Coordinates of C-alpha atoms in Angstrom, one line a residue:
Chain A
X1 CA 100.8 141.3 107.8
X2 CA 101.3 138.3 107.0
X3 CA 97.9 137.6 105.5
X4 CA 97.9 140.7 103.4
X5 CA 101.7 139.0 102.5
X6 CA 100.0 135.4 101.9
X7 CA 97.0 137.0 99.6
X8 CA 99.8 139.0 97.8
X9 CA 101.5 136.2 96.9
X10 CA 98.7 133.8 96.3
X11 CA 96.7 136.4 94.0
X12 CA 100.2 136.5 92.3
X13 CA 99.8 133.1 92.0
X14 CA 96.1 132.6 90.4
X15 CA 97.3 135.6 87.9
X16 CA 100.4 133.2 86.7
X17 CA 98.1 130.5 86.3
X18 CA 95.1 131.9 84.8
X19 CA 97.2 134.3 82.6
X20 CA 98.0 131.8 80.0
X21 CA 94.5 130.9 79.3
X22 CA 93.1 134.2 79.2
X23 CA 96.3 134.3 76.1
X24 CA 94.3 131.4 74.1
X25 CA 91.1 132.7 74.5
X26 CA 92.0 135.7 73.3
X27 CA 93.6 135.3 70.6
X28 CA 90.5 132.3 69.4
X29 CA 88.9 135.7 68.7
X30 CA 91.3 137.3 66.4
X31 CA 90.6 139.1 63.1
X32 CA 93.8 137.6 62.0
X33 CA 94.5 134.4 60.4
X34 CA 97.6 133.8 62.5
X35 CA 97.6 134.2 66.3
X36 CA 97.7 137.4 67.7
X37 CA 97.4 138.6 71.3
X38 CA 96.0 141.4 72.1
X39 CA 93.2 140.2 69.2
X40 CA 93.3 142.2 66.0
X41 CA 89.9 143.3 66.1
X42 CA 86.8 140.3 67.5
X43 CA 85.8 137.8 65.4
X44 CA 84.0 134.2 65.9
X45 CA 84.9 133.1 62.5
X46 CA 87.7 130.6 64.1
X47 CA 84.8 129.1 66.7
X48 CA 82.5 129.0 63.5
X49 CA 84.9 127.0 61.8
X50 CA 86.1 124.3 64.4
X51 CA 82.3 124.0 65.3
X52 CA 81.6 123.3 61.4
X53 CA 84.5 120.9 60.8
X54 CA 83.2 117.6 61.2
X55 CA 86.4 116.0 62.1
X56 CA 86.7 118.4 64.8
X57 CA 83.7 117.6 66.0
X58 CA 83.9 114.0 66.3
X59 CA 86.8 114.3 67.8
X60 CA 85.3 116.6 70.3
X61 CA 83.1 113.3 70.7
X62 CA 85.9 110.9 70.6
X63 CA 87.6 112.1 73.5
X64 CA 84.3 113.0 75.3
X65 CA 83.3 109.4 74.9
X66 CA 86.4 107.5 75.2
X67 CA 87.1 109.8 79.3
X68 CA 83.9 109.4 80.1
X69 CA 84.1 105.5 79.8
X70 CA 87.7 105.2 81.0
X71 CA 86.9 106.9 84.1
X72 CA 83.7 104.5 84.6
X73 CA 86.0 101.2 84.0
X74 CA 88.8 102.9 86.2
X75 CA 86.3 103.6 88.7
X76 CA 85.1 100.3 88.9
X77 CA 88.7 98.4 89.0
X78 CA 90.0 100.9 91.1
X79 CA 87.4 100.9 94.2
X80 CA 87.3 97.4 94.3
X81 CA 90.4 96.7 94.1
X82 CA 91.9 99.9 97.4
X83 CA 88.7 97.8 99.3
X84 CA 91.1 94.7 99.0
X85 CA 94.5 96.3 99.6
X86 CA 93.4 98.6 102.4
X87 CA 91.3 95.4 104.1
X88 CA 92.4 92.3 103.3
X89 CA 96.0 90.5 104.2
X90 CA 96.9 88.6 101.1
X91 CA 99.9 86.8 99.3
X92 CA 101.1 89.7 96.5
X93 CA 99.5 92.4 98.4
X94 CA 102.2 95.0 98.0
X95 CA 102.9 93.6 94.2
X96 CA 99.4 94.1 93.1
X97 CA 99.3 97.7 95.0
X98 CA 102.2 98.4 93.2
X99 CA 101.2 96.7 89.6
X100 CA 98.3 99.3 89.7
X101 CA 100.1 101.8 90.3
X102 CA 103.3 101.6 88.0
X103 CA 101.3 103.6 85.1
X104 CA 102.1 106.9 87.4
X105 CA 105.8 106.6 87.1
X106 CA 106.0 104.7 83.4
X107 CA 106.7 107.3 81.1
X108 CA 103.1 106.9 78.9
X109 CA 105.2 107.2 75.8
X110 CA 107.0 103.6 76.8
X111 CA 103.7 102.8 77.6
X112 CA 102.2 103.9 74.2
X113 CA 104.8 101.7 72.2
X114 CA 104.4 98.6 74.2
X115 CA 100.7 98.8 74.4
X116 CA 101.1 99.2 70.7
X117 CA 103.4 96.4 70.1
X118 CA 101.1 94.2 72.6
X119 CA 98.0 95.5 70.8
X120 CA 99.8 94.1 67.1
X121 CA 100.1 90.3 68.9
X122 CA 96.3 90.2 69.8
X123 CA 94.8 92.2 66.9
X124 CA 94.0 94.6 68.9
X125 CA 95.1 98.2 67.3
X126 CA 94.5 101.4 66.0
X127 CA 90.4 101.1 67.4
X128 CA 88.3 102.6 69.8
X129 CA 88.7 99.5 72.1
X130 CA 92.8 99.8 72.0
X131 CA 92.1 103.2 73.0
X132 CA 90.0 102.9 75.7
X133 CA 92.5 100.4 77.1
X134 CA 95.5 102.5 77.3
X135 CA 93.2 104.8 78.7
X136 CA 92.0 102.5 81.7
X137 CA 95.1 101.8 82.4
X138 CA 96.9 105.3 82.9
X139 CA 94.0 106.9 84.6
X140 CA 93.3 103.8 86.8
X141 CA 95.6 105.2 89.2
X142 CA 94.7 108.4 89.5
X143 CA 91.3 106.8 91.6
X144 CA 93.0 103.9 93.3
X145 CA 95.1 107.2 95.1
X146 CA 92.2 108.7 95.6
X147 CA 89.8 106.3 97.5
X148 CA 92.9 104.5 99.7
X149 CA 93.8 107.1 101.9
X150 CA 89.5 107.3 103.0
X151 CA 89.7 104.2 103.5
X152 CA 91.1 104.5 106.7
X153 CA 91.0 102.4 110.2
X154 CA 87.9 104.4 111.7
X155 CA 85.8 103.7 108.3
X156 CA 86.5 100.0 109.0
X157 CA 85.4 100.4 112.6
X158 CA 81.6 101.4 110.4
X159 CA 81.9 98.7 108.3
X160 CA 82.2 96.7 111.8
X161 CA 79.7 98.4 113.3
X162 CA 77.7 97.8 110.1
X163 CA 78.1 94.2 110.2
X164 CA 77.2 93.9 113.8
X165 CA 73.7 95.4 113.3
X166 CA 73.1 93.3 111.1
X167 CA 74.4 94.9 107.6
X168 CA 75.3 92.1 105.3
X169 CA 78.4 93.0 103.1
X170 CA 76.6 94.4 100.0
X171 CA 74.5 96.3 101.9
X172 CA 77.1 97.9 104.0
X173 CA 79.2 98.7 100.8
X174 CA 76.3 100.6 99.8
X175 CA 75.1 102.8 103.2
X176 CA 78.4 103.1 105.2
X177 CA 81.3 102.3 102.6
X178 CA 80.1 104.1 99.5
X179 CA 78.8 107.4 101.3
X180 CA 82.4 107.6 103.0
X181 CA 84.3 107.7 100.0
X182 CA 82.4 109.3 97.8
X183 CA 84.2 112.6 97.0
X184 CA 87.6 110.0 97.3
X185 CA 85.8 108.4 93.6
X186 CA 84.2 112.2 92.6
X187 CA 88.0 113.8 93.2
X188 CA 90.2 111.1 91.8
X189 CA 87.5 110.8 88.8
X190 CA 88.1 114.6 88.1
X191 CA 91.9 113.7 87.6
X192 CA 91.0 110.3 85.7
X193 CA 88.9 111.9 83.4
X194 CA 90.8 115.0 82.9
X195 CA 94.2 112.8 82.4
X196 CA 92.4 111.1 79.2
X197 CA 90.4 114.2 77.9
X198 CA 94.3 115.9 77.7
X199 CA 96.5 113.1 76.5
X200 CA 98.5 112.6 73.9
X201 CA 101.6 110.5 74.3
X202 CA 99.3 107.1 74.5
X203 CA 96.5 107.8 72.2
X204 CA 98.7 108.9 69.6
X205 CA 99.7 105.6 69.0
X206 CA 95.9 103.7 68.4
X207 CA 94.9 107.1 66.5
X208 CA 94.0 106.8 63.0
X209 CA 92.6 109.8 61.0
X210 CA 89.4 109.4 60.8
X211 CA 89.2 107.9 64.8
X212 CA 91.3 110.9 67.2
X213 CA 91.1 112.6 70.3
X214 CA 91.3 115.9 70.5
X215 CA 95.0 116.8 71.9
X216 CA 95.8 114.2 69.6
X217 CA 94.3 116.1 66.8
X218 CA 95.8 119.8 68.1
X219 CA 99.0 118.1 68.1
X220 CA 99.0 116.7 64.6
X221 CA 97.6 120.2 63.5
X222 CA 99.8 122.8 64.9
X223 CA 103.1 120.6 63.9
X224 CA 101.5 122.1 60.0
X225 CA 99.8 125.2 60.9
X226 CA 99.3 127.4 63.2
X227 CA 96.4 129.7 63.2
X228 CA 93.7 130.9 65.4
X229 CA 91.6 127.6 64.9
X230 CA 93.7 125.7 67.7
X231 CA 93.1 128.8 69.9
X232 CA 89.5 128.4 69.5
X233 CA 89.3 124.7 70.1
X234 CA 91.4 125.2 73.2
X235 CA 88.6 128.0 74.6
X236 CA 86.2 125.5 73.5
X237 CA 88.0 122.8 75.9
X238 CA 89.2 125.9 78.8
X239 CA 85.0 126.5 78.5
X240 CA 83.9 122.6 79.4
X241 CA 85.9 121.9 81.7
X242 CA 84.8 125.1 83.3
X243 CA 81.2 123.5 83.0
X244 CA 81.7 120.7 84.3
X245 CA 83.4 122.3 87.6
X246 CA 80.1 124.2 87.5
X247 CA 77.5 121.7 87.4
X248 CA 79.7 119.6 89.9
X249 CA 79.7 122.3 92.2
X250 CA 76.2 123.1 91.6
X251 CA 74.9 119.4 92.3
X252 CA 77.6 117.9 94.6
X253 CA 79.2 120.7 95.9
X254 CA 83.0 120.7 95.0
X255 CA 83.5 121.1 99.2
X256 CA 83.4 117.9 99.0
X257 CA 86.7 117.2 97.5
X258 CA 88.1 120.0 99.8
X259 CA 87.2 117.7 103.1
X260 CA 86.1 114.4 104.2
X261 CA 82.7 115.4 105.9
Chain B
X1 CA 69.5 71.9 131.9
X2 CA 70.0 74.5 129.4
X3 CA 73.0 76.0 127.8
X4 CA 74.6 78.9 128.8
X5 CA 74.1 82.2 127.1
X6 CA 77.7 82.1 125.7
X7 CA 79.9 79.3 126.1
X8 CA 83.3 79.7 125.2
X9 CA 85.8 76.9 124.5
X10 CA 89.2 76.5 124.5
X11 CA 89.8 79.3 122.1
X12 CA 92.7 80.4 121.0
X13 CA 93.9 83.0 118.6
X14 CA 97.2 84.4 117.2
X15 CA 98.2 87.3 115.1
X16 CA 101.9 85.5 113.5
X17 CA 103.8 83.9 116.0
X18 CA 101.8 86.1 119.2
X19 CA 99.5 84.1 120.5
X20 CA 96.4 86.2 121.7
X21 CA 94.6 83.8 123.4
X22 CA 95.5 80.6 124.4
X23 CA 92.8 78.1 125.7
X24 CA 90.2 80.5 127.3
X25 CA 87.0 78.6 128.4
X26 CA 84.4 81.0 129.7
X27 CA 80.2 81.0 130.8
X28 CA 78.5 83.4 130.7
X29 CA 74.5 83.7 131.8
X30 CA 71.8 85.3 130.4
X31 CA 71.7 88.7 132.4
X32 CA 75.0 88.4 133.8
X33 CA 77.3 91.5 133.7
X34 CA 81.1 90.5 133.1
X35 CA 84.0 92.6 133.0
X36 CA 87.1 91.3 131.1
X37 CA 89.6 93.4 133.2
X38 CA 93.2 93.4 132.6
X39 CA 95.9 95.2 131.0
X40 CA 97.0 96.5 127.6
X41 CA 97.5 93.7 125.5
X42 CA 96.1 91.2 127.5
X43 CA 94.0 89.6 125.0
X44 CA 90.1 91.1 125.8
X45 CA 89.6 92.9 123.0
X46 CA 90.9 89.9 121.3
X47 CA 88.1 87.7 122.8
X48 CA 85.4 90.0 122.0
X49 CA 86.2 90.9 119.0
X50 CA 86.4 86.9 118.5
X51 CA 83.0 86.7 120.0
X52 CA 81.7 89.6 117.9
X53 CA 82.7 87.5 115.0
X54 CA 85.5 89.9 113.5
X55 CA 88.4 87.9 114.6
X56 CA 88.5 83.9 113.2
X57 CA 89.7 82.4 116.4
X58 CA 92.3 79.7 115.4
X59 CA 91.0 76.4 117.6
X60 CA 88.1 76.3 119.9
X61 CA 84.7 77.1 120.0
X62 CA 82.2 79.9 120.6
X63 CA 78.4 79.1 121.2
X64 CA 75.8 81.0 122.3
X65 CA 72.5 79.6 123.8
X66 CA 73.8 76.3 122.4
X67 CA 74.2 77.2 119.1
X68 CA 78.3 77.5 117.6
X69 CA 78.8 80.7 115.9
X70 CA 82.9 80.4 115.3
X71 CA 82.6 80.2 112.2
X72 CA 79.5 82.7 111.3
X73 CA 79.9 85.8 110.1
X74 CA 79.4 89.4 112.5
X75 CA 76.0 90.0 110.8
X76 CA 74.4 86.1 111.3
X77 CA 75.1 86.4 114.9
X78 CA 72.6 87.6 117.8
X79 CA 74.3 89.9 119.7
X80 CA 75.4 93.8 119.2
X81 CA 78.2 95.5 120.1
X82 CA 79.1 99.2 121.2
X83 CA 82.4 100.2 120.2
X84 CA 85.0 102.4 121.8
X85 CA 85.1 104.8 119.4
X86 CA 81.4 104.6 118.8
X87 CA 81.3 104.5 115.2
X88 CA 78.9 106.2 114.5
X89 CA 77.4 106.8 110.8
X90 CA 78.9 110.1 110.0
X91 CA 76.6 110.5 107.3
X92 CA 73.3 109.4 108.9
X93 CA 71.3 111.5 111.8
X94 CA 70.7 110.1 115.1
X95 CA 67.4 108.5 114.4
X96 CA 68.9 106.8 111.3
X97 CA 71.9 105.6 113.0
X98 CA 69.4 103.7 115.5
X99 CA 67.0 102.7 113.6
X100 CA 70.0 100.7 110.8
X101 CA 69.4 97.4 113.0
X102 CA 66.4 97.5 112.8
X103 CA 66.2 98.1 109.0
X104 CA 68.5 95.2 108.6
X105 CA 66.5 92.9 109.9
X106 CA 63.6 93.4 107.9
X107 CA 61.6 95.8 109.7
X108 CA 59.6 99.0 107.5
X109 CA 60.6 102.4 107.8
X110 CA 58.7 103.4 110.1
X111 CA 58.5 100.3 112.1
X112 CA 62.2 100.5 112.6
X113 CA 62.2 104.9 113.4
X114 CA 59.6 103.8 115.8
X115 CA 61.7 101.3 117.8
X116 CA 64.1 103.6 117.1
X117 CA 62.6 106.8 119.1
X118 CA 62.1 103.9 121.9
X119 CA 65.5 103.2 122.4
X120 CA 66.5 106.8 122.1
X121 CA 63.8 107.6 124.9
X122 CA 65.6 105.1 127.2
X123 CA 69.1 106.6 126.8
X124 CA 68.0 110.0 127.5
X125 CA 68.0 111.4 124.2
X126 CA 64.6 112.0 122.4
X127 CA 65.0 115.5 121.7
X128 CA 68.0 114.7 119.2
X129 CA 66.6 112.6 116.6
X130 CA 67.3 114.6 113.7
X131 CA 70.9 115.8 114.7
X132 CA 73.9 114.8 113.4
X133 CA 76.7 112.6 115.5
X134 CA 79.5 115.5 114.9
X135 CA 76.8 118.2 116.6
X136 CA 77.2 115.8 120.0
X137 CA 79.3 116.1 122.9
X138 CA 81.3 113.1 123.4
X139 CA 78.6 111.5 126.1
X140 CA 75.9 112.1 123.8
X141 CA 77.2 110.1 121.4
X142 CA 78.1 107.5 123.3
X143 CA 74.5 107.4 124.5
X144 CA 73.5 107.1 121.0
X145 CA 75.7 104.4 120.3
X146 CA 74.3 102.6 122.8
X147 CA 70.7 102.7 121.8
X148 CA 71.7 101.4 118.2
X149 CA 73.2 98.6 120.1
X150 CA 70.2 97.9 122.7
X151 CA 67.2 98.7 119.9
X152 CA 67.7 95.4 118.4
X153 CA 67.4 93.7 121.6
X154 CA 70.5 91.6 121.7
X155 CA 70.3 88.5 124.3
X156 CA 73.8 89.2 124.5
X157 CA 75.6 92.9 124.4
X158 CA 79.6 93.5 123.9
X159 CA 81.3 96.7 124.9
X160 CA 84.5 98.0 124.3
X161 CA 85.3 100.6 126.7
X162 CA 82.9 102.8 125.9
X163 CA 83.5 104.7 128.9
X164 CA 87.5 105.4 128.1
X165 CA 86.7 108.6 126.2
X166 CA 84.9 110.2 128.9
X167 CA 85.8 112.5 131.9
X168 CA 86.5 111.3 134.7
X169 CA 83.2 112.7 136.5
X170 CA 80.7 112.2 133.7
X171 CA 82.4 108.2 133.3
X172 CA 81.5 107.3 137.2
X173 CA 77.7 108.3 136.3
X174 CA 77.3 106.6 132.8
X175 CA 78.7 103.4 135.2
X176 CA 75.6 103.3 137.3
X177 CA 73.7 104.5 134.7
X178 CA 74.6 101.5 132.6
X179 CA 74.5 99.0 135.1
X180 CA 70.7 100.3 136.2
X181 CA 69.5 100.2 132.5
X182 CA 71.6 96.5 132.5
X183 CA 69.2 95.3 134.9
X184 CA 66.0 97.2 133.4
X185 CA 66.8 95.2 130.1
X186 CA 67.9 92.0 131.4
X187 CA 70.9 91.6 128.9
X188 CA 74.1 90.4 129.4
X189 CA 77.0 92.5 129.2
X190 CA 80.3 91.5 128.9
X191 CA 82.5 94.4 129.0
X192 CA 85.6 95.2 128.5
X193 CA 87.8 97.7 130.7
X194 CA 91.5 98.1 132.3
X195 CA 89.7 100.3 135.0
X196 CA 89.7 98.0 137.6
X197 CA 87.1 100.0 139.7
X198 CA 85.1 100.2 136.9
X199 CA 85.0 96.2 136.6
X200 CA 84.5 96.0 140.1
X201 CA 82.0 98.2 140.2
X202 CA 79.8 97.1 137.7
X203 CA 80.5 93.6 137.1
X204 CA 78.6 90.9 138.6
X205 CA 81.5 89.1 137.7
X206 CA 85.3 89.5 136.6
X207 CA 87.3 88.3 134.5
X208 CA 90.8 88.7 134.6
X209 CA 93.2 88.4 131.7
X210 CA 97.1 88.4 131.1
X211 CA 99.1 87.4 128.3
X212 CA 96.0 86.2 126.0
X213 CA 94.7 84.1 129.5
X214 CA 92.4 84.4 132.3
X215 CA 94.1 84.4 135.0
X216 CA 90.3 84.2 137.6
X217 CA 87.2 84.6 136.9
X218 CA 85.2 85.5 140.0
X219 CA 83.2 88.4 142.4
X220 CA 84.6 91.4 142.2
X221 CA 85.1 92.0 146.6
X222 CA 86.4 87.2 145.6
X223 CA 89.1 88.4 143.4
X224 CA 90.2 91.4 146.0
X225 CA 90.2 89.4 148.9
X226 CA 91.3 85.5 147.5
X227 CA 93.7 86.5 144.2
X228 CA 94.5 83.2 142.7
X229 CA 97.5 84.1 141.2
X230 CA 100.0 86.4 142.0
X231 CA 99.7 88.5 138.4
X232 CA 95.9 88.8 140.0
X233 CA 97.1 90.2 143.5
X234 CA 99.4 92.6 141.6
X235 CA 96.7 94.0 139.4
X236 CA 93.8 94.7 141.3
X237 CA 94.2 96.9 144.4
X238 CA 97.4 97.2 146.0
X239 CA 98.6 94.4 147.9
X240 CA 102.2 93.4 149.1
X241 CA 103.2 90.5 148.4
X242 CA 105.3 88.7 151.0
X243 CA 107.7 85.5 149.0
X244 CA 107.4 82.9 151.9
X245 CA 107.7 79.1 152.3
X246 CA 106.4 76.5 154.6
X247 CA 108.2 75.1 157.4
X248 CA 107.9 71.6 158.0
X249 CA 106.3 71.9 161.4
X250 CA 103.2 73.8 159.6
X251 CA 104.3 77.2 160.1
X252 CA 104.8 79.9 157.9
X253 CA 108.4 81.7 157.4
X254 CA 108.3 84.9 155.2
X255 CA 110.5 87.7 153.9
X256 CA 109.9 89.0 157.1
X257 CA 110.8 86.6 159.3
X258 CA 108.9 82.9 160.6
X259 CA 105.4 83.7 161.9
X260 CA 103.0 81.5 164.1
X261 CA 100.6 81.4 161.4
X262 CA 99.0 77.7 160.4
X263 CA 97.7 78.4 157.0
X264 CA 94.6 76.8 156.4
X265 CA 94.6 76.1 153.2
X266 CA 98.1 75.1 151.7
X267 CA 98.8 75.8 147.6
X268 CA 101.0 73.7 145.4
X269 CA 104.5 74.8 144.7
X270 CA 107.6 75.7 147.1
X271 CA 107.5 79.3 145.8
X272 CA 104.7 80.8 147.4
X273 CA 103.6 84.5 147.7
X274 CA 101.5 85.4 150.8
X275 CA 98.9 88.6 149.8
X276 CA 98.6 91.4 152.4
X277 CA 96.3 94.0 151.2
X278 CA 97.8 97.4 152.7
X279 CA 94.3 98.1 154.8
X280 CA 95.3 94.6 156.9
X281 CA 98.1 96.1 157.9
X282 CA 98.0 98.0 161.3
X283 CA 100.5 100.4 162.7
X284 CA 101.3 99.5 166.5
X285 CA 103.7 102.5 167.8
X286 CA 103.0 101.3 171.7
X287 CA 104.5 97.5 170.2
X288 CA 102.4 94.5 170.7
X289 CA 98.5 94.2 170.4
X290 CA 96.4 90.8 171.3
X291 CA 95.1 89.0 168.4
X292 CA 98.0 90.1 165.3
X293 CA 100.8 88.5 164.5
X294 CA 103.7 91.3 164.8
X295 CA 107.1 92.7 163.9
X296 CA 109.4 95.6 164.2
X297 CA 109.8 97.8 161.1
X298 CA 110.8 101.2 160.4
X299 CA 108.9 104.0 158.7
X300 CA 110.0 105.3 155.6
X301 CA 107.7 106.9 153.9
X302 CA 104.4 109.0 155.0
X303 CA 102.2 110.0 151.7
X304 CA 99.1 112.2 152.5
X305 CA 96.4 110.8 149.7
X306 CA 94.0 113.0 150.8
X307 CA 90.8 110.6 151.3
X308 CA 93.9 108.3 153.6
X309 CA 97.1 108.3 154.2
X310 CA 99.8 105.6 152.5
X311 CA 102.7 104.5 155.3
X312 CA 105.6 102.3 153.8
X313 CA 107.5 100.7 156.4
X314 CA 110.8 99.1 156.1
X315 CA 111.2 95.3 157.6
X316 CA 114.4 94.2 156.6
X317 CA 115.0 93.6 153.0
X318 CA 111.2 94.2 152.6
X319 CA 108.6 97.4 152.5
X320 CA 105.1 97.0 153.7
X321 CA 102.5 99.6 152.8
X322 CA 100.0 100.3 154.9
X323 CA 96.9 101.8 154.6
X324 CA 95.5 104.2 157.4
X325 CA 91.9 106.3 157.1
X326 CA 91.2 107.3 160.3
X327 CA 93.6 109.5 162.2
X328 CA 97.6 109.0 162.4
X329 CA 98.4 108.8 165.4
X330 CA 101.2 111.5 166.0
X331 CA 104.6 109.0 166.6
X332 CA 103.9 107.7 163.0
X333 CA 106.7 109.6 161.1
X334 CA 109.4 109.2 158.9
X335 CA 112.1 107.6 160.7
X336 CA 110.1 106.2 163.7
X337 CA 110.5 102.6 164.5
X338 CA 107.8 101.4 165.4
X339 CA 105.7 97.5 165.1
X340 CA 103.3 96.7 161.8
X341 CA 100.7 93.9 162.9
X342 CA 98.1 91.9 161.2
X343 CA 95.8 89.1 161.5
X344 CA 97.2 86.0 160.7
X345 CA 94.0 85.1 158.7
X346 CA 94.4 87.8 156.1
X347 CA 97.3 86.3 154.6
X348 CA 96.0 84.9 151.3
X349 CA 98.6 82.0 150.2
X350 CA 99.4 82.0 146.5
X351 CA 101.6 78.9 145.1
X352 CA 103.2 79.4 141.6

């Protein structure tokens, strides 16, 4: 009885989450020149329009490269920071941890404005590097937060065991620490990648007509026109996300995200 | 004269203001089995972690076969450790866990695996090489941890309460096995435990610790017969502790009255304590017995503990406990008046 109730509730919740996606994908197939759901007729015209539009393709590329680079750098920042915070006591440890986490609680608009002002002072504005710096700042906490809980006392004693058996620090990291925190890095990286991929508030300060990310382009576009192009762009985004998840599941196994082995 | 295997000199370690170790001196010889025994917080694990290299002492030195290792990181020290929670690598198979040490010391994969197979055979786990730690019972994991530590054939093995997670029956069996293994390999063991029976069963010498200090080092029976301090007397086994002083004529005044005993040993200090083990106290329903000092007493409690009986008898303000292993005399019941007696030579005096 209770199980049945739980099933119904979770199904309803899932439906609630999925329906908007159905609507957006559905409207991308409409024949009309305005957004319509259910779609009037079926056509792939809007997808064709997106794929052949160089500005869309280039902002897709920008977003992807930006998110990939930012995630990679965030991992390189977050993992050593997490190790330092979890393993050592040093002056300013709490401050370091608070600073690294602070982008989570600061509004991205404020961060964006601040970064633009600072960037102007040092000549780092409206280019890929300026975008990258901002994205690294906001997504590093996601990786940090995912890795920190995995650096437990139990994990520390594994590292001690490795040292005891003659493992030097670098060997210990790659043979013992990394395999244990891999799932944390992976789940943190997925969150980080997605946060970068969908960001508007921060990117908007440093994008130009030529250099723009896909969410910023969408945001600008819908201010003037609403036609099924945006639905098609959204559908492509959803497709990419789904593909990423499926590829991850086949290669690494998504169970690594849900439980520590 | 060769240097001892392990030589610890004036070792001190503080955590904040708390002294975890103060002025610890200890020598361990090749092939010796040493137990570090004490209540939790006594510093025994801190001492072990300093020897292993996981903690840096504030002062003092640690030498292994004469070489000063005090500042060396753990991975350069010629010793291995069996951890309390075993610390097996969960993402590696049993044989990879055991081969980890030889691999780090430069053995080829083939050699490392063959050494691992030998070590696993030694601990009776030959058929388990391909399993993962989570697929093993606690006892089996403990053996893997042991195999992983001895595969490098260190001269010194540190064990941090390795049996504490095992149930009582298994623990007793593993104690004996471990002792046999230690004798067979000739590796010196430094074994941390809070279980005095474990320490007395296994160790050649027991190091009793309290409050970061070594209270006494000695063979188990010596520590039991002749505790050096009040703490040791109280901690090891059960003891009647009788406050006493030595009178000008050389005889002994105790809390249960004056005794015509002339103690051979006269420790320093005014506040002496006489230690009397419960099995050294006889119950005498019929009064005096030749060769024994006796005092009148009233039976307060009779406690049956299976193999023996503990009898608490009150003498004035003092309660004296006697352990009776044979037949309990019929007269010994609660409230009975009788005499308790002991051989004057059994009294062991401790100073302050």
